[in-house]
Every structure is written in structure tokens, then in C-alpha cells.
mmCIF file of C-alpha atoms in Angstrom:
data_model
loop_
_atom_site.group_PDB
_atom_site.id
_atom_site.type_symbol
_atom_site.label_atom_id
_atom_site.label_comp_id
_atom_site.label_asym_id
_atom_site.label_seq_id
_atom_site.Cartn_x
_atom_site.Cartn_y
_atom_site.Cartn_z
ATOM 1 C CA MET A 29 -106.647 165.961 32.984
ATOM 2 C CA SER A 30 -109.796 168.081 34.304
ATOM 3 C CA ARG A 31 -109.003 171.522 35.717
ATOM 4 C CA VAL A 32 -111.728 172.844 37.800
ATOM 5 C CA LEU A 33 -111.783 176.439 38.594
ATOM 6 C CA VAL A 34 -114.143 177.881 41.261
ATOM 7 C CA VAL A 35 -114.692 181.829 41.522
ATOM 8 C CA ALA A 36 -115.771 182.932 44.751
ATOM 9 C CA PRO A 37 -116.910 186.714 45.122
ATOM 10 C CA HIS A 38 -116.243 186.309 48.713
ATOM 11 C CA PRO A 39 -114.794 183.837 51.299
ATOM 12 C CA ASP A 40 -117.758 181.433 51.924
ATOM 13 C CA ASP A 41 -119.217 181.720 48.212
ATOM 14 C CA GLU A 42 -117.187 178.751 47.047
ATOM 15 C CA VAL A 43 -118.754 176.384 49.987
ATOM 16 C CA LEU A 44 -122.060 177.607 49.746
ATOM 17 C CA GLY A 45 -122.306 177.869 46.117
ATOM 18 C CA CYS A 46 -120.848 174.359 45.168
ATOM 19 C CA GLY A 47 -118.990 172.871 48.240
ATOM 20 C CA GLY A 48 -120.219 169.319 47.236
ATOM 21 C CA SER A 49 -119.201 169.472 43.789
ATOM 22 C CA ILE A 50 -115.749 170.454 45.062
ATOM 23 C CA ALA A 51 -115.413 167.916 47.261
ATOM 24 C CA LEU A 52 -116.416 165.367 44.789
ATOM 25 C CA HIS A 53 -113.892 166.707 41.827
ATOM 26 C CA CYS A 54 -111.205 166.550 44.452
ATOM 27 C CA ARG A 55 -112.109 162.789 45.483
ATOM 28 C CA ALA A 56 -112.105 162.056 41.755
ATOM 29 C CA GLY A 57 -108.633 163.300 41.392
ATOM 30 C CA ARG A 58 -109.200 166.501 39.563
ATOM 31 C CA THR A 59 -107.039 169.482 40.097
ATOM 32 C CA VAL A 60 -109.042 172.101 41.805
ATOM 33 C CA GLY A 61 -108.359 175.729 42.481
ATOM 34 C CA VAL A 62 -110.229 178.538 43.823
ATOM 35 C CA LEU A 63 -110.219 182.277 42.813
ATOM 36 C CA TYR A 64 -111.173 184.565 45.325
ATOM 37 C CA LEU A 65 -112.084 188.173 44.245
ATOM 38 C CA THR A 66 -112.385 189.836 47.665
ATOM 39 C CA SER A 67 -111.646 189.061 51.223
ATOM 40 C CA GLY A 68 -115.029 190.023 52.222
ATOM 41 C CA GLU A 69 -113.878 192.348 54.712
ATOM 42 C CA HIS A 70 -117.315 194.339 55.015
ATOM 43 C CA ALA A 71 -119.363 191.365 55.941
ATOM 44 C CA SER A 72 -119.963 192.768 59.400
ATOM 45 C CA PRO A 73 -121.214 195.971 60.957
ATOM 46 C CA THR A 74 -119.238 195.297 64.078
ATOM 47 C CA VAL A 75 -115.913 193.694 62.888
ATOM 48 C CA PRO A 76 -113.602 196.283 61.522
ATOM 49 C CA PRO A 77 -112.608 195.371 57.686
ATOM 50 C CA GLU A 78 -108.914 195.255 58.317
ATOM 51 C CA GLU A 79 -109.480 192.850 61.037
ATOM 52 C CA LEU A 80 -112.448 190.892 59.171
ATOM 53 C CA GLY A 81 -110.718 190.188 55.895
ATOM 54 C CA PRO A 82 -107.768 187.942 57.275
ATOM 55 C CA ILE A 83 -110.130 186.283 59.406
ATOM 56 C CA ARG A 84 -112.524 185.193 56.621
ATOM 57 C CA GLU A 85 -109.435 184.218 54.513
ATOM 58 C CA THR A 86 -107.992 181.957 57.288
ATOM 59 C CA GLU A 87 -111.713 180.359 57.531
ATOM 60 C CA ALA A 88 -111.963 179.826 53.724
ATOM 61 C CA VAL A 89 -108.444 178.083 54.011
ATOM 62 C CA ALA A 90 -109.809 175.800 56.606
ATOM 63 C CA ALA A 91 -113.028 175.160 55.000
ATOM 64 C CA THR A 92 -111.567 174.507 51.468
ATOM 65 C CA ALA A 93 -108.890 171.939 53.049
ATOM 66 C CA VAL A 94 -111.931 169.991 54.498
ATOM 67 C CA LEU A 95 -113.097 169.737 50.759
ATOM 68 C CA GLY A 96 -109.904 168.526 49.500
ATOM 69 C CA VAL A 97 -108.594 171.733 48.303
ATOM 70 C CA PRO A 98 -104.934 172.452 49.532
ATOM 71 C CA ALA A 99 -104.037 176.185 50.303
ATOM 72 C CA ASP A 100 -101.475 176.677 47.757
ATOM 73 C CA ALA A 101 -104.532 176.077 45.291
ATOM 74 C CA LEU A 102 -106.090 179.407 46.304
ATOM 75 C CA THR A 103 -105.771 182.730 44.656
ATOM 76 C CA TRP A 104 -106.557 185.820 46.510
ATOM 77 C CA LEU A 105 -107.218 188.996 44.268
ATOM 78 C CA ARG A 106 -108.282 191.163 47.111
ATOM 79 C CA PHE A 107 -110.299 193.756 45.174
ATOM 80 C CA PRO A 108 -112.639 195.658 47.600
ATOM 81 C CA ASP A 109 -115.373 193.938 48.902
ATOM 82 C CA GLY A 110 -118.619 195.985 47.488
ATOM 83 C CA GLY A 111 -116.164 197.358 44.659
ATOM 84 C CA LEU A 112 -116.195 194.484 41.929
ATOM 85 C CA ASP A 113 -116.234 196.192 38.490
ATOM 86 C CA SER A 114 -116.286 194.379 35.091
ATOM 87 C CA ARG A 115 -115.404 197.488 33.555
ATOM 88 C CA ASP A 116 -112.103 197.989 35.721
ATOM 89 C CA PRO A 117 -109.156 197.236 33.072
ATOM 90 C CA GLY A 118 -106.968 196.177 36.563
ATOM 91 C CA GLN A 119 -109.362 193.851 37.732
ATOM 92 C CA LEU A 120 -110.270 192.488 34.326
ATOM 93 C CA GLY A 121 -106.518 191.891 33.564
ATOM 94 C CA ALA A 122 -106.104 190.185 37.033
ATOM 95 C CA VAL A 123 -108.633 187.676 36.436
ATOM 96 C CA MET A 124 -107.361 186.928 32.887
ATOM 97 C CA ALA A 125 -103.829 186.259 34.200
ATOM 98 C CA VAL A 126 -105.194 183.882 36.666
ATOM 99 C CA LEU A 127 -107.346 182.043 33.971
ATOM 100 C CA ARG A 128 -104.093 182.300 31.429
ATOM 101 C CA ARG A 129 -101.892 180.713 34.273
ATOM 102 C CA PHE A 130 -104.479 178.002 35.799
ATOM 103 C CA ARG A 131 -106.086 177.264 32.421
ATOM 104 C CA PRO A 132 -109.319 175.614 33.516
ATOM 105 C CA THR A 133 -111.222 173.181 31.717
ATOM 106 C CA LEU A 134 -114.414 173.628 33.918
ATOM 107 C CA LEU A 135 -115.134 177.061 35.592
ATOM 108 C CA TYR A 136 -117.740 177.458 38.320
ATOM 109 C CA LEU A 137 -119.231 181.333 38.412
ATOM 110 C CA PRO A 138 -121.860 182.873 40.087
ATOM 111 C CA HIS A 139 -125.216 183.201 38.375
ATOM 112 C CA PRO A 140 -125.472 186.268 36.559
ATOM 113 C CA GLY A 141 -128.836 187.019 38.078
ATOM 114 C CA ASP A 142 -127.959 186.365 41.622
ATOM 115 C CA GLY A 143 -129.208 188.946 43.991
ATOM 116 C CA SER A 144 -125.937 190.192 45.369
ATOM 117 C CA PHE A 145 -124.248 193.089 43.706
ATOM 118 C CA ASP A 146 -120.921 191.727 43.775
ATOM 119 C CA HIS A 147 -121.962 188.377 42.660
ATOM 120 C CA ARG A 148 -123.351 189.741 39.275
ATOM 121 C CA GLU A 149 -120.298 191.670 38.800
ATOM 122 C CA ALA A 150 -117.987 188.626 39.606
ATOM 123 C CA ALA A 151 -120.099 186.569 36.789
ATOM 124 C CA ALA A 152 -119.866 189.671 34.403
ATOM 125 C CA LEU A 153 -116.000 190.205 35.193
ATOM 126 C CA CYS A 154 -115.265 186.601 34.721
ATOM 127 C CA LEU A 155 -117.126 185.971 31.480
ATOM 128 C CA ARG A 156 -115.574 189.104 30.003
ATOM 129 C CA ALA A 157 -111.953 187.853 31.277
ATOM 130 C CA ALA A 158 -112.755 184.400 30.032
ATOM 131 C CA GLY A 159 -113.699 185.455 26.456
ATOM 132 C CA MET A 160 -110.497 187.848 26.474
ATOM 133 C CA ALA A 161 -108.249 185.048 27.691
ATOM 134 C CA GLY A 162 -108.284 183.219 24.416
ATOM 135 C CA SER A 163 -106.889 186.302 22.350
ATOM 136 C CA ALA A 164 -103.366 186.800 21.784
ATOM 137 C CA ASN A 165 -103.707 190.567 22.525
ATOM 138 C CA PHE A 166 -103.119 191.749 25.984
ATOM 139 C CA PRO A 167 -99.758 190.168 26.603
ATOM 140 C CA GLU A 168 -99.430 192.603 29.341
ATOM 141 C CA TRP A 169 -101.723 190.301 31.528
ATOM 142 C CA GLY A 170 -99.349 187.266 30.863
ATOM 143 C CA GLY A 171 -99.513 183.573 29.908
ATOM 144 C CA ARG A 172 -100.433 182.231 26.730
ATOM 145 C CA PRO A 173 -103.829 182.525 25.322
ATOM 146 C CA VAL A 174 -106.344 180.079 26.829
ATOM 147 C CA ALA A 175 -109.276 179.000 24.576
ATOM 148 C CA ALA A 176 -112.889 179.445 25.961
ATOM 149 C CA SER A 177 -115.793 177.824 24.355
ATOM 150 C CA GLY A 178 -117.797 181.073 24.569
ATOM 151 C CA LYS A 179 -120.829 178.936 25.325
ATOM 152 C CA LEU A 180 -122.837 179.134 28.560
ATOM 153 C CA THR A 181 -124.738 175.865 29.541
ATOM 154 C CA PRO A 182 -127.813 176.933 31.802
ATOM 155 C CA TRP A 183 -127.688 174.888 34.912
ATOM 156 C CA GLY A 184 -131.090 173.191 34.156
ATOM 157 C CA ALA A 185 -129.933 172.250 30.844
ATOM 158 C CA ALA A 186 -126.528 171.229 31.855
ATOM 159 C CA LYS A 187 -125.218 167.685 31.189
ATOM 160 C CA VAL A 188 -124.431 166.092 34.747
ATOM 161 C CA ASP A 189 -121.108 164.327 35.338
ATOM 162 C CA PRO A 190 -121.708 160.692 36.497
ATOM 163 C CA LEU A 191 -119.332 161.706 39.486
ATOM 164 C CA LEU A 192 -121.937 164.236 40.600
ATOM 165 C CA ARG A 193 -124.918 162.134 40.552
#
């Protein structure tokens, strides 16, 4: 069975980036999970971060439920908003642990050339974690190794799933 994991640097990136695909995967009966790297707590100049993070998480739970993703399929790592770092061993290990536990067959990531710093770092962090998750090394990050194809398919050259037409 297909296991789809969507990585969102901030709550709303999953819906804005591939909400339609998420809904179609859910409708097709595929297992869909969302990995939130941050809570997006610095997205407002007027709402304090300690208030905004929980608000955005609640909104994300509601939005993904509309798409067909249950709340128990959401994973929150709560790294600092604006602080994603593909070289941080703690962040790398946490993402690798999620990949090893979820074992996705399809992984949606932000584009590595995105204009947002956090989005670019999210792509780099997840690509690095996906490459390392297949190694038997790093047992401290849990789970058994998960094979990654190591192959990137540019969106324009991607083979389109008939479900998504």
C-alpha cells in the first residue's frame, strides 16, 4: 500500500503546496501523514509566538481533516520557526526517525529553490535525512533502515499518477 508523507516547514504549507494531491491520495485510500517541522509561531508581528504556535497547529488539524488526514497522522517536531538547519544533528535525527517509523513510499517536500529560507532548509534537511535513513548506522535515531531511491524527479518531468489527472 502507498504511504504518502508530506513535509510542511510551517502549518499551511501542506495545504498551499499540495492540498489537492493530499485530498486525492486520501480519497484513493492511501495512508497519508503530514510532518510539521515548525509550528509557524513567528508568522505574525502582532500575535506573540507562544500564542500563535498553538493557534496555527489547531488550524492545521482542522484543515487537514477537511482533506481527509486524521489528527493522529500529523507529526509535530516543533523546531524553531526561522531556525531550520540541515546541519543540525538533532533536527536531522528527528526527521530520520520519522522517516524510519512512517516508511513513506512517496515524499512531498518543498522545492529546494523556494524563496523562503525555512522552505529551502526543510528541503535540504529532509533530503539529507532520507539519504541517511537507509543506513544501518545511526541506530540512536530509531527504527530499521528505510531504503530511499536517492532519485529526485523534477516536477516537470514527473510521471503523473492517473489519480491526480
